[in-house]
Coordinates of C-alpha atoms in Angstrom, one line a residue:
Chain A
M1 CA -106.9 95.4 -75.5
S2 CA -108.9 92.4 -74.5
G3 CA -111.9 93.5 -76.5
H4 CA -114.3 92.3 -73.6
G5 CA -117.2 94.7 -73.1
N6 CA -118.0 96.5 -69.8
N7 CA -121.2 94.8 -69.3
E8 CA -119.9 91.3 -69.9
R9 CA -120.4 88.6 -67.5
V10 CA -117.6 87.7 -65.2
F11 CA -116.6 84.8 -63.0
A12 CA -114.7 84.7 -59.8
R13 CA -111.2 83.5 -60.6
L14 CA -109.0 84.5 -57.7
T15 CA -110.2 85.2 -53.9
K16 CA -109.2 88.3 -52.1
S17 CA -106.5 86.1 -50.2
E18 CA -105.0 84.6 -53.5
R19 CA -104.6 88.1 -54.8
I20 CA -102.9 89.6 -51.7
Q21 CA -100.6 86.5 -51.9
H22 CA -100.0 87.1 -55.7
V23 CA -99.3 91.0 -55.0
I24 CA -96.9 90.2 -52.2
L25 CA -95.0 87.6 -54.3
F26 CA -94.6 89.6 -57.6
T27 CA -93.7 92.6 -55.7
S28 CA -91.1 90.8 -53.5
T29 CA -89.8 88.6 -56.7
T30 CA -89.3 91.9 -58.8
L31 CA -87.3 93.3 -55.9
L32 CA -85.4 90.0 -55.6
I33 CA -84.6 89.9 -59.2
I34 CA -83.5 93.4 -59.4
T35 CA -81.4 93.8 -56.4
G36 CA -80.0 90.0 -57.0
F37 CA -78.8 90.5 -60.5
M38 CA -77.3 94.0 -59.5
L39 CA -74.3 91.9 -58.3
M40 CA -73.8 90.5 -61.6
G41 CA -74.0 94.1 -63.1
E42 CA -71.4 95.0 -65.3
D43 CA -68.1 96.7 -64.0
W44 CA -68.4 99.7 -66.2
V45 CA -72.0 100.5 -65.0
V46 CA -70.8 100.0 -61.3
R47 CA -67.7 102.4 -61.8
M48 CA -70.2 104.9 -63.3
L49 CA -71.9 105.1 -60.1
G50 CA -69.0 106.6 -58.4
P51 CA -69.2 107.0 -54.6
T52 CA -72.8 106.6 -54.7
G53 CA -72.4 103.0 -55.5
K54 CA -71.3 102.0 -52.2
S55 CA -74.6 103.2 -50.4
I56 CA -76.7 101.8 -53.1
F57 CA -75.1 98.4 -52.8
Y58 CA -75.3 98.8 -48.9
W59 CA -79.2 99.2 -49.5
R60 CA -79.2 96.5 -51.9
G61 CA -78.3 94.0 -49.4
I62 CA -81.0 95.1 -46.9
V63 CA -83.8 95.3 -49.7
H64 CA -82.8 91.8 -51.1
R65 CA -83.2 90.3 -47.5
I66 CA -86.5 92.2 -46.7
A67 CA -88.0 90.9 -50.0
A68 CA -86.7 87.4 -49.2
V69 CA -88.3 87.4 -46.0
A70 CA -91.7 88.4 -47.4
V71 CA -91.3 85.9 -50.3
S72 CA -90.7 83.3 -47.8
V73 CA -93.6 84.2 -45.4
V74 CA -96.1 84.3 -48.4
C75 CA -94.7 80.7 -49.5
F76 CA -95.4 79.4 -46.2
Y77 CA -98.7 81.0 -45.8
H78 CA -99.7 79.6 -49.2
L79 CA -98.6 76.1 -48.1
F80 CA -101.0 76.5 -44.9
Y81 CA -103.4 78.0 -47.2
V82 CA -103.8 75.0 -49.6
L83 CA -103.7 72.5 -47.0
F84 CA -106.2 74.1 -44.4
K85 CA -108.4 76.8 -46.0
T86 CA -111.5 75.5 -47.9
T87 CA -110.8 77.9 -50.9
G88 CA -107.1 76.6 -50.6
K89 CA -108.0 73.0 -50.8
S90 CA -110.1 73.5 -53.9
W91 CA -107.4 75.3 -55.4
I92 CA -104.7 72.6 -54.8
R93 CA -107.3 69.9 -55.9
D94 CA -107.9 71.6 -59.3
M95 CA -104.1 72.2 -59.7
L96 CA -103.0 68.5 -59.1
P97 CA -101.6 67.1 -62.5
R98 CA -103.6 64.8 -64.2
L99 CA -103.2 62.6 -67.2
K100 CA -105.8 65.0 -69.1
D101 CA -103.0 67.7 -68.8
G102 CA -100.7 65.5 -71.0
V103 CA -103.7 65.0 -73.5
D104 CA -104.2 68.7 -73.5
A105 CA -100.6 69.5 -74.3
Y106 CA -100.6 67.2 -77.0
Q107 CA -103.7 68.3 -78.7
N108 CA -102.9 72.0 -77.9
V109 CA -99.4 71.7 -80.1
M110 CA -101.2 70.1 -82.9
Y111 CA -103.7 72.7 -82.8
M112 CA -101.3 75.6 -82.8
M113 CA -99.4 73.7 -85.7
G114 CA -102.7 73.5 -87.6
L115 CA -102.8 69.6 -87.6
R116 CA -106.0 69.8 -85.4
K117 CA -109.3 71.9 -86.1
E118 CA -110.3 72.5 -82.4
R119 CA -108.4 73.7 -79.3
P120 CA -108.7 71.1 -76.5
K121 CA -111.3 72.0 -73.9
L122 CA -109.2 73.3 -70.7
D123 CA -110.2 73.1 -67.2
R124 CA -109.8 75.6 -64.4
F125 CA -106.0 75.5 -64.6
T126 CA -104.3 74.6 -68.0
Y127 CA -101.5 72.3 -68.1
L128 CA -99.1 75.3 -68.6
E129 CA -100.4 76.9 -65.4
K130 CA -99.9 73.8 -63.5
L131 CA -96.5 73.4 -64.8
E132 CA -95.7 77.2 -63.8
Y133 CA -97.3 76.9 -60.4
F134 CA -95.4 73.8 -59.4
S135 CA -92.2 75.2 -60.9
V136 CA -92.5 77.9 -58.3
Y137 CA -92.5 75.3 -55.5
F138 CA -89.5 73.7 -56.8
G139 CA -87.6 77.3 -57.5
M140 CA -88.6 78.6 -54.0
F141 CA -87.5 75.6 -52.3
I142 CA -84.0 75.9 -53.9
V143 CA -83.7 79.8 -53.5
I144 CA -85.1 80.0 -50.0
S145 CA -82.8 77.1 -48.8
T146 CA -79.5 78.4 -50.4
G147 CA -80.5 82.1 -49.6
T148 CA -80.8 80.9 -46.0
M149 CA -77.4 79.4 -46.3
M150 CA -75.7 82.4 -47.6
W151 CA -77.4 84.7 -45.0
T152 CA -76.0 82.2 -42.2
Q153 CA -72.6 82.0 -44.0
S154 CA -70.6 82.0 -41.0
Y155 CA -72.0 78.5 -40.1
W156 CA -71.1 76.8 -43.5
P157 CA -68.0 75.6 -44.8
K158 CA -66.9 77.5 -48.0
F159 CA -67.4 74.7 -50.4
Y160 CA -71.2 74.2 -49.5
L161 CA -71.6 78.1 -49.7
D162 CA -70.0 77.9 -53.3
V163 CA -72.8 75.3 -54.2
A164 CA -75.4 77.2 -52.8
D165 CA -74.2 80.2 -54.6
A166 CA -74.3 78.6 -58.0
L167 CA -77.7 76.8 -57.2
H168 CA -79.1 80.2 -56.1
V169 CA -77.8 82.2 -59.2
G170 CA -79.0 79.4 -61.5
E171 CA -82.4 79.0 -60.1
A172 CA -82.8 82.7 -60.0
T173 CA -81.9 82.9 -63.8
L174 CA -84.2 80.3 -64.8
A175 CA -87.0 81.8 -62.6
A176 CA -86.5 85.4 -64.0
L177 CA -86.6 83.9 -67.7
A178 CA -89.7 81.7 -66.9
I179 CA -91.5 84.5 -65.4
I180 CA -90.7 87.0 -68.2
V181 CA -90.8 84.7 -71.1
G182 CA -93.7 82.5 -69.7
H183 CA -95.9 84.2 -67.4
I184 CA -95.7 88.0 -68.3
F185 CA -96.6 87.0 -72.0
A186 CA -99.4 84.8 -70.9
V187 CA -101.0 87.6 -68.6
H188 CA -100.0 90.7 -70.4
Y189 CA -98.9 90.1 -74.1
N190 CA -101.1 87.1 -75.1
P191 CA -103.5 88.7 -77.8
H192 CA -106.6 87.5 -75.7
V193 CA -105.7 89.5 -72.5
Y194 CA -103.4 92.4 -73.9
P195 CA -102.6 94.6 -72.1
M196 CA -103.3 92.7 -68.8
N197 CA -105.5 89.9 -67.5
R198 CA -107.1 91.9 -64.8
A199 CA -107.7 89.0 -62.6
F200 CA -104.9 89.9 -60.3
I201 CA -106.6 93.1 -59.5
D202 CA -110.4 92.5 -59.3
G203 CA -110.1 88.5 -59.2
N204 CA -112.5 88.1 -62.2
I205 CA -112.4 86.6 -65.7
S206 CA -114.7 87.6 -68.3
E207 CA -117.1 85.2 -70.2
T208 CA -115.2 85.5 -73.4
L209 CA -112.0 84.6 -71.8
M210 CA -113.4 81.7 -69.9
K211 CA -114.7 80.2 -73.1
E212 CA -111.3 80.8 -74.8
E213 CA -108.9 79.6 -72.2
H214 CA -111.0 77.3 -69.8
S215 CA -113.9 76.1 -71.7
L216 CA -114.2 73.0 -69.8
W217 CA -114.5 74.7 -66.7
Y218 CA -116.9 77.2 -68.1
E219 CA -119.1 74.5 -69.1
R220 CA -118.9 73.0 -65.9
L221 CA -120.0 76.2 -64.2
I222 CA -122.9 76.8 -66.4
A223 CA -124.1 72.9 -65.9
E224 CA -123.8 73.6 -62.2
E225 CA -125.6 77.0 -62.5
V226 CA -128.6 75.1 -64.4
S227 CA -129.0 72.7 -61.6
K228 CA -128.3 74.9 -58.8
P229 CA -129.1 78.6 -59.7
A230 CA -127.2 80.0 -56.4
N231 CA -123.4 80.2 -56.7
T232 CA -120.9 80.7 -53.9
P233 CA -119.1 84.1 -54.5
E234 CA -115.7 82.7 -53.1
G235 CA -113.8 79.6 -53.9
G236 CA -113.3 80.5 -57.7
H237 CA -116.6 79.5 -59.0
G238 CA -118.9 82.4 -58.4
N239 CA -120.0 84.8 -61.2
A240 CA -120.8 88.4 -61.0
Chain B
M1 CA -119.6 104.8 -80.5
H2 CA -117.6 106.2 -83.2
N3 CA -116.7 109.2 -81.4
S4 CA -115.8 107.4 -78.1
G5 CA -113.4 105.2 -80.3
R6 CA -111.7 108.1 -81.7
A7 CA -111.5 109.8 -78.2
N8 CA -109.9 106.4 -76.9
A9 CA -107.1 106.4 -79.6
P10 CA -104.5 108.4 -77.7
K11 CA -105.1 106.2 -74.7
R12 CA -104.8 103.2 -76.7
F13 CA -101.5 104.6 -78.1
L14 CA -100.2 105.4 -74.8
V15 CA -100.9 101.9 -73.7
H16 CA -99.2 100.5 -76.7
L17 CA -96.5 102.7 -76.2
V18 CA -95.9 101.8 -72.5
M19 CA -96.4 98.0 -73.2
L20 CA -93.8 98.3 -75.9
A21 CA -91.3 100.1 -73.6
I22 CA -91.8 97.5 -71.0
G23 CA -91.5 94.8 -73.4
L24 CA -88.3 96.1 -74.7
L25 CA -86.7 96.6 -71.3
L26 CA -87.7 92.8 -70.6
A27 CA -86.3 91.7 -73.8
V28 CA -83.0 93.4 -73.0
F29 CA -82.9 92.1 -69.6
C30 CA -83.7 88.4 -71.0
I31 CA -80.8 88.9 -73.5
W32 CA -78.5 90.2 -70.8
L33 CA -79.2 86.8 -68.6
V34 CA -78.6 84.7 -71.3
Y35 CA -75.5 86.3 -72.2
L36 CA -74.6 86.3 -68.4
T37 CA -75.1 82.6 -68.2
Y38 CA -74.0 81.1 -71.4
F39 CA -71.6 83.9 -73.0
K40 CA -69.9 85.9 -70.3
S41 CA -66.7 83.7 -69.9
S42 CA -65.5 85.2 -66.7
H43 CA -69.0 84.6 -65.1
G44 CA -69.3 81.2 -66.3
E45 CA -65.7 80.4 -65.4
A46 CA -66.1 81.8 -61.8
L47 CA -69.2 79.3 -61.3
A48 CA -67.5 76.6 -62.7
K49 CA -64.1 77.3 -60.7
K50 CA -66.2 77.9 -57.6
V51 CA -67.8 74.3 -57.7
V52 CA -65.2 72.2 -59.5
S53 CA -61.8 73.6 -58.9
R54 CA -60.3 75.0 -55.6
Q55 CA -57.0 76.1 -57.7
E56 CA -57.9 79.5 -58.0
M57 CA -59.9 79.7 -54.6
I58 CA -56.9 79.2 -52.6
Y59 CA -55.7 82.7 -53.5
E60 CA -58.9 84.5 -52.1
P61 CA -58.7 86.3 -49.0
F62 CA -59.2 84.3 -45.9
H63 CA -59.0 81.1 -48.0
G64 CA -55.6 81.6 -49.2
V65 CA -53.1 78.8 -48.8
D66 CA -49.6 79.8 -49.5
E67 CA -47.6 77.8 -52.1
S68 CA -45.0 77.3 -49.4
V69 CA -47.4 75.4 -47.4
H70 CA -48.1 73.0 -50.3
A71 CA -44.3 73.0 -50.9
G72 CA -43.4 72.4 -47.3
V73 CA -41.0 75.3 -47.4
K74 CA -40.5 76.8 -43.9
S75 CA -39.5 80.4 -43.1
K76 CA -36.8 78.7 -41.1
T77 CA -36.9 81.5 -38.6
W78 CA -35.0 80.7 -35.3
C79 CA -38.2 81.4 -33.2
L80 CA -39.7 78.2 -34.7
K81 CA -37.0 76.1 -33.1
C82 CA -39.1 76.6 -29.8
H83 CA -42.4 77.4 -31.0
E84 CA -42.5 75.0 -33.7
D85 CA -43.9 75.7 -37.3
Y86 CA -47.6 76.1 -36.1
A87 CA -46.8 78.6 -33.5
H88 CA -50.2 80.3 -33.2
S89 CA -52.5 77.9 -31.4
K90 CA -54.5 79.8 -28.9
S91 CA -57.2 81.2 -30.8
K92 CA -58.5 78.4 -33.3
E93 CA -60.4 81.2 -35.1
V94 CA -57.5 82.8 -36.4
R95 CA -54.7 80.6 -36.0
G96 CA -54.7 79.2 -39.3
M97 CA -54.3 82.5 -40.9
L98 CA -51.6 83.6 -38.4
N99 CA -49.7 80.4 -39.0
A100 CA -49.9 80.9 -42.9
H101 CA -48.3 84.4 -42.4
S102 CA -45.5 82.8 -40.4
F103 CA -44.5 80.8 -43.5
F104 CA -43.4 83.9 -45.3
M105 CA -42.4 86.3 -42.8
A106 CA -40.3 86.5 -39.7
C107 CA -42.3 86.5 -36.3
E108 CA -40.8 89.9 -35.6
V109 CA -42.6 91.7 -38.2
C110 CA -45.8 91.5 -36.2
H111 CA -44.3 90.9 -32.8
I112 CA -41.9 93.7 -32.6
A113 CA -43.8 97.1 -33.3
P114 CA -41.7 100.1 -34.0
K115 CA -41.8 102.5 -31.1
E116 CA -42.3 106.1 -31.1
G117 CA -39.1 107.5 -33.0
E118 CA -38.0 104.1 -34.2
R119 CA -37.6 103.5 -37.9
F120 CA -38.2 99.9 -39.3
E121 CA -37.8 98.7 -42.8
Y122 CA -39.0 95.4 -44.0
K123 CA -37.2 93.5 -47.0
W124 CA -37.8 90.1 -48.7
L125 CA -34.6 88.0 -48.0
Q126 CA -34.0 85.0 -50.2
R127 CA -34.2 81.8 -47.9
G128 CA -30.8 80.0 -47.4
T129 CA -28.9 82.7 -49.1
N130 CA -30.2 85.8 -47.2
T131 CA -29.6 87.9 -50.2
P132 CA -32.6 90.4 -50.9
L133 CA -35.0 89.5 -53.6
T134 CA -35.0 91.7 -56.8
A135 CA -38.6 90.9 -57.7
L136 CA -41.6 88.5 -56.9
N137 CA -41.9 86.0 -59.2
G138 CA -44.8 83.3 -59.3
R139 CA -47.5 82.8 -57.2
P140 CA -47.7 83.8 -53.4
G141 CA -45.4 81.1 -51.6
E142 CA -43.4 80.8 -54.9
Y143 CA -41.3 83.8 -54.2
G144 CA -38.5 81.9 -52.4
G145 CA -38.0 84.5 -49.8
T146 CA -39.1 85.7 -46.1
I147 CA -40.1 89.4 -45.1
I148 CA -37.4 90.3 -42.6
P149 CA -37.7 93.5 -40.2
F150 CA -34.5 95.7 -39.9
K151 CA -34.2 98.3 -37.3
V152 CA -32.4 101.5 -38.7
E153 CA -30.1 103.2 -36.3
K154 CA -27.9 106.0 -37.4
G155 CA -27.8 104.9 -41.0
V156 CA -27.2 101.3 -40.2
S157 CA -29.7 98.6 -40.6
R158 CA -29.8 95.8 -38.0
R159 CA -31.8 92.5 -38.5
L160 CA -34.4 91.9 -35.9
D161 CA -35.0 88.5 -36.2
E162 CA -31.2 87.5 -35.6
N163 CA -29.6 86.7 -32.2
Q164 CA -26.3 85.0 -32.8
E165 CA -25.8 84.1 -29.0
A166 CA -29.3 82.6 -28.8
Q167 CA -28.7 80.7 -32.1
Q168 CA -25.6 79.0 -30.6
L169 CA -27.2 78.3 -27.2
L170 CA -30.0 76.6 -28.8
D171 CA -27.9 74.5 -30.9
A172 CA -25.8 73.6 -28.3
S173 CA -28.3 72.9 -25.5
A174 CA -30.2 70.7 -28.1
A175 CA -27.0 68.5 -28.3
K176 CA -26.3 68.8 -24.5
D177 CA -29.7 68.3 -22.6
S178 CA -27.9 67.2 -19.6
D179 CA -25.7 70.0 -19.4
E180 CA -27.2 72.2 -16.4
D181 CA -25.2 75.4 -17.0
L182 CA -26.3 75.4 -20.4
Q183 CA -30.2 75.2 -19.4
R184 CA -29.7 77.9 -16.9
R185 CA -28.2 80.2 -19.6
K186 CA -31.0 79.2 -21.9
M187 CA -33.6 80.1 -19.5
R188 CA -32.0 83.4 -18.9
L189 CA -31.6 84.0 -22.6
N190 CA -35.4 83.0 -22.9
T191 CA -36.2 86.2 -20.9
D192 CA -33.8 88.2 -22.9
I193 CA -34.8 87.2 -26.2
H194 CA -38.4 88.3 -25.5
K195 CA -37.6 91.5 -23.9
G196 CA -37.9 93.5 -27.3
F197 CA -41.3 91.8 -28.1
S198 CA -44.4 94.0 -28.0
P199 CA -47.1 93.0 -25.4
K200 CA -49.6 93.0 -28.2
P201 CA -48.4 92.1 -31.6
I202 CA -49.5 94.2 -34.6
F203 CA -53.1 93.2 -35.5
C204 CA -54.3 92.3 -39.2
D205 CA -56.1 95.7 -39.8
E206 CA -53.0 97.7 -38.6
C207 CA -50.7 96.3 -41.5
H208 CA -53.5 95.9 -44.2
R209 CA -54.1 99.5 -44.7
E210 CA -52.2 102.4 -46.3
K211 CA -49.3 103.9 -44.5
G212 CA -49.2 100.9 -42.1
P213 CA -45.6 99.5 -40.9
L214 CA -45.5 97.5 -44.0
D215 CA -45.0 99.4 -47.4
F216 CA -46.6 96.7 -49.9
K217 CA -45.1 98.7 -52.9
Q218 CA -41.4 98.7 -51.4
L219 CA -42.0 94.9 -50.6
M220 CA -42.6 94.7 -54.6
Y221 CA -46.1 93.7 -54.7
S222 CA -47.7 94.7 -58.0
P223 CA -50.1 97.9 -57.7
Q224 CA -53.2 95.4 -58.0
K225 CA -52.1 93.1 -55.2
T226 CA -51.0 96.3 -53.0
Q227 CA -54.6 97.4 -53.4
R228 CA -56.1 94.2 -52.5
L229 CA -53.7 94.1 -49.4
T230 CA -54.7 97.6 -48.2
F231 CA -58.0 98.6 -49.3
G232 CA -59.2 95.3 -51.3
E233 CA -61.6 92.7 -50.3
G234 CA -59.2 91.1 -47.7
A235 CA -58.8 94.2 -45.8
N236 CA -62.4 95.3 -46.0
I237 CA -63.3 92.0 -44.6
I238 CA -60.8 92.6 -41.6
K239 CA -62.6 96.0 -41.1
Q240 CA -66.0 94.9 -41.4
Y241 CA -65.7 91.7 -39.4
K242 CA -63.8 91.9 -36.4
D243 CA -65.1 88.5 -35.4
F244 CA -64.0 85.5 -37.0
Y245 CA -66.2 82.2 -37.5
L246 CA -65.6 78.8 -38.0
P247 CA -68.2 76.6 -39.9
T248 CA -70.1 74.5 -37.1
L249 CA -71.7 72.2 -39.5
T250 CA -68.7 69.5 -39.7
R251 CA -67.4 70.2 -36.4
S252 CA -66.7 67.0 -34.3
T253 CA -68.7 66.8 -31.1
R254 CA -66.1 65.1 -29.4

């Protein structure tokens, strides 16, 4: 368990809109991974399904397409969100890569190897979170464009479709492994948050976790609080 | 505090159990993905072939190119004397596929459908020698034969793709363009030749099915190929998609 007490002070980490976007993203991505990799299923599993397999695979295609539309909509909405909404602008501003991220990465590796005594002070988004976030942009661009090509296959020459297919499968494999090994570990199996980081449900992060994972951001919020006691509840800076 | 900790023990155990189960499931899935990507040769090879080589792709349904096309071997059916090698030209969506068929089968296979009570049989005959093939060796198009339809009447098989009079007349009229009598006979024969032809040819899904006019087993196709030609991928595509499409991306605007 995370070991944080129930009465511990919490800080707002995700807004309601961000949480809804995340729920749609992870639900549809899970469906896409399951229904997509079903096509790579082992022959003996497919044979085992017998006649039911035909209807399962019929629905597989429909579910895959519905999930694809959902993930595309949420991606385009997210672009709109970070470009035009106040909280979104604050999100993308804090998410943009900086030179400090490189320094943080180096110092953190040194710390984990025991060659440095203190962990670097990390900001609202760590270098790993930024890497993961922008990987989603890259991945979504690949899978949405190639998926659209395969959905409208009658308009494309076969060679283009074969390239699209290879890219779609390759990127999906990379994304699935990155989500499971990187993201799921970070938000579920990391000892600091085990069994789960509840920010995706209630939008909050505990003070202990703030100090452990985002100490620079924590210090800044406390300093702001001292100079200006009233905090905004939205925008990721409020405290509860 | 101590009691509450003890009371929470089963709950914590359950959480650990669920997390362990999920973790194991995800680990197995990750290992399978790595296996698919790096170790499952057929998958890796399929991906590589798709992008790198067209050698295997050309045998896939709808993108199949018969070896005879590469080799420049023609069925030499006498219809092509007038209709030329690429006889099908009306529908650009399907003409490529139909012309590909006419490289290895006589036109009469599709254009003369057996009427009620009539019995047809289809055989591979070696090009040039006209002797029946005993086996299909090599890749499609390398068999060296043409599928010929025969009409069986009173125990006697008659080739439907032969018309001696027409053959002689065509050869003679080609040599003597100025002979009006020959040209008149040619025009009359033109009507006679096409009398036996069905107004509507046999379409793809009428042949590519079980118990269709062509018995693929009798035509010496392997069981796998027979399955593919009847209920396999190609035939399913025919059943599912009655309309054919051509890619528009690279289509010339002229």
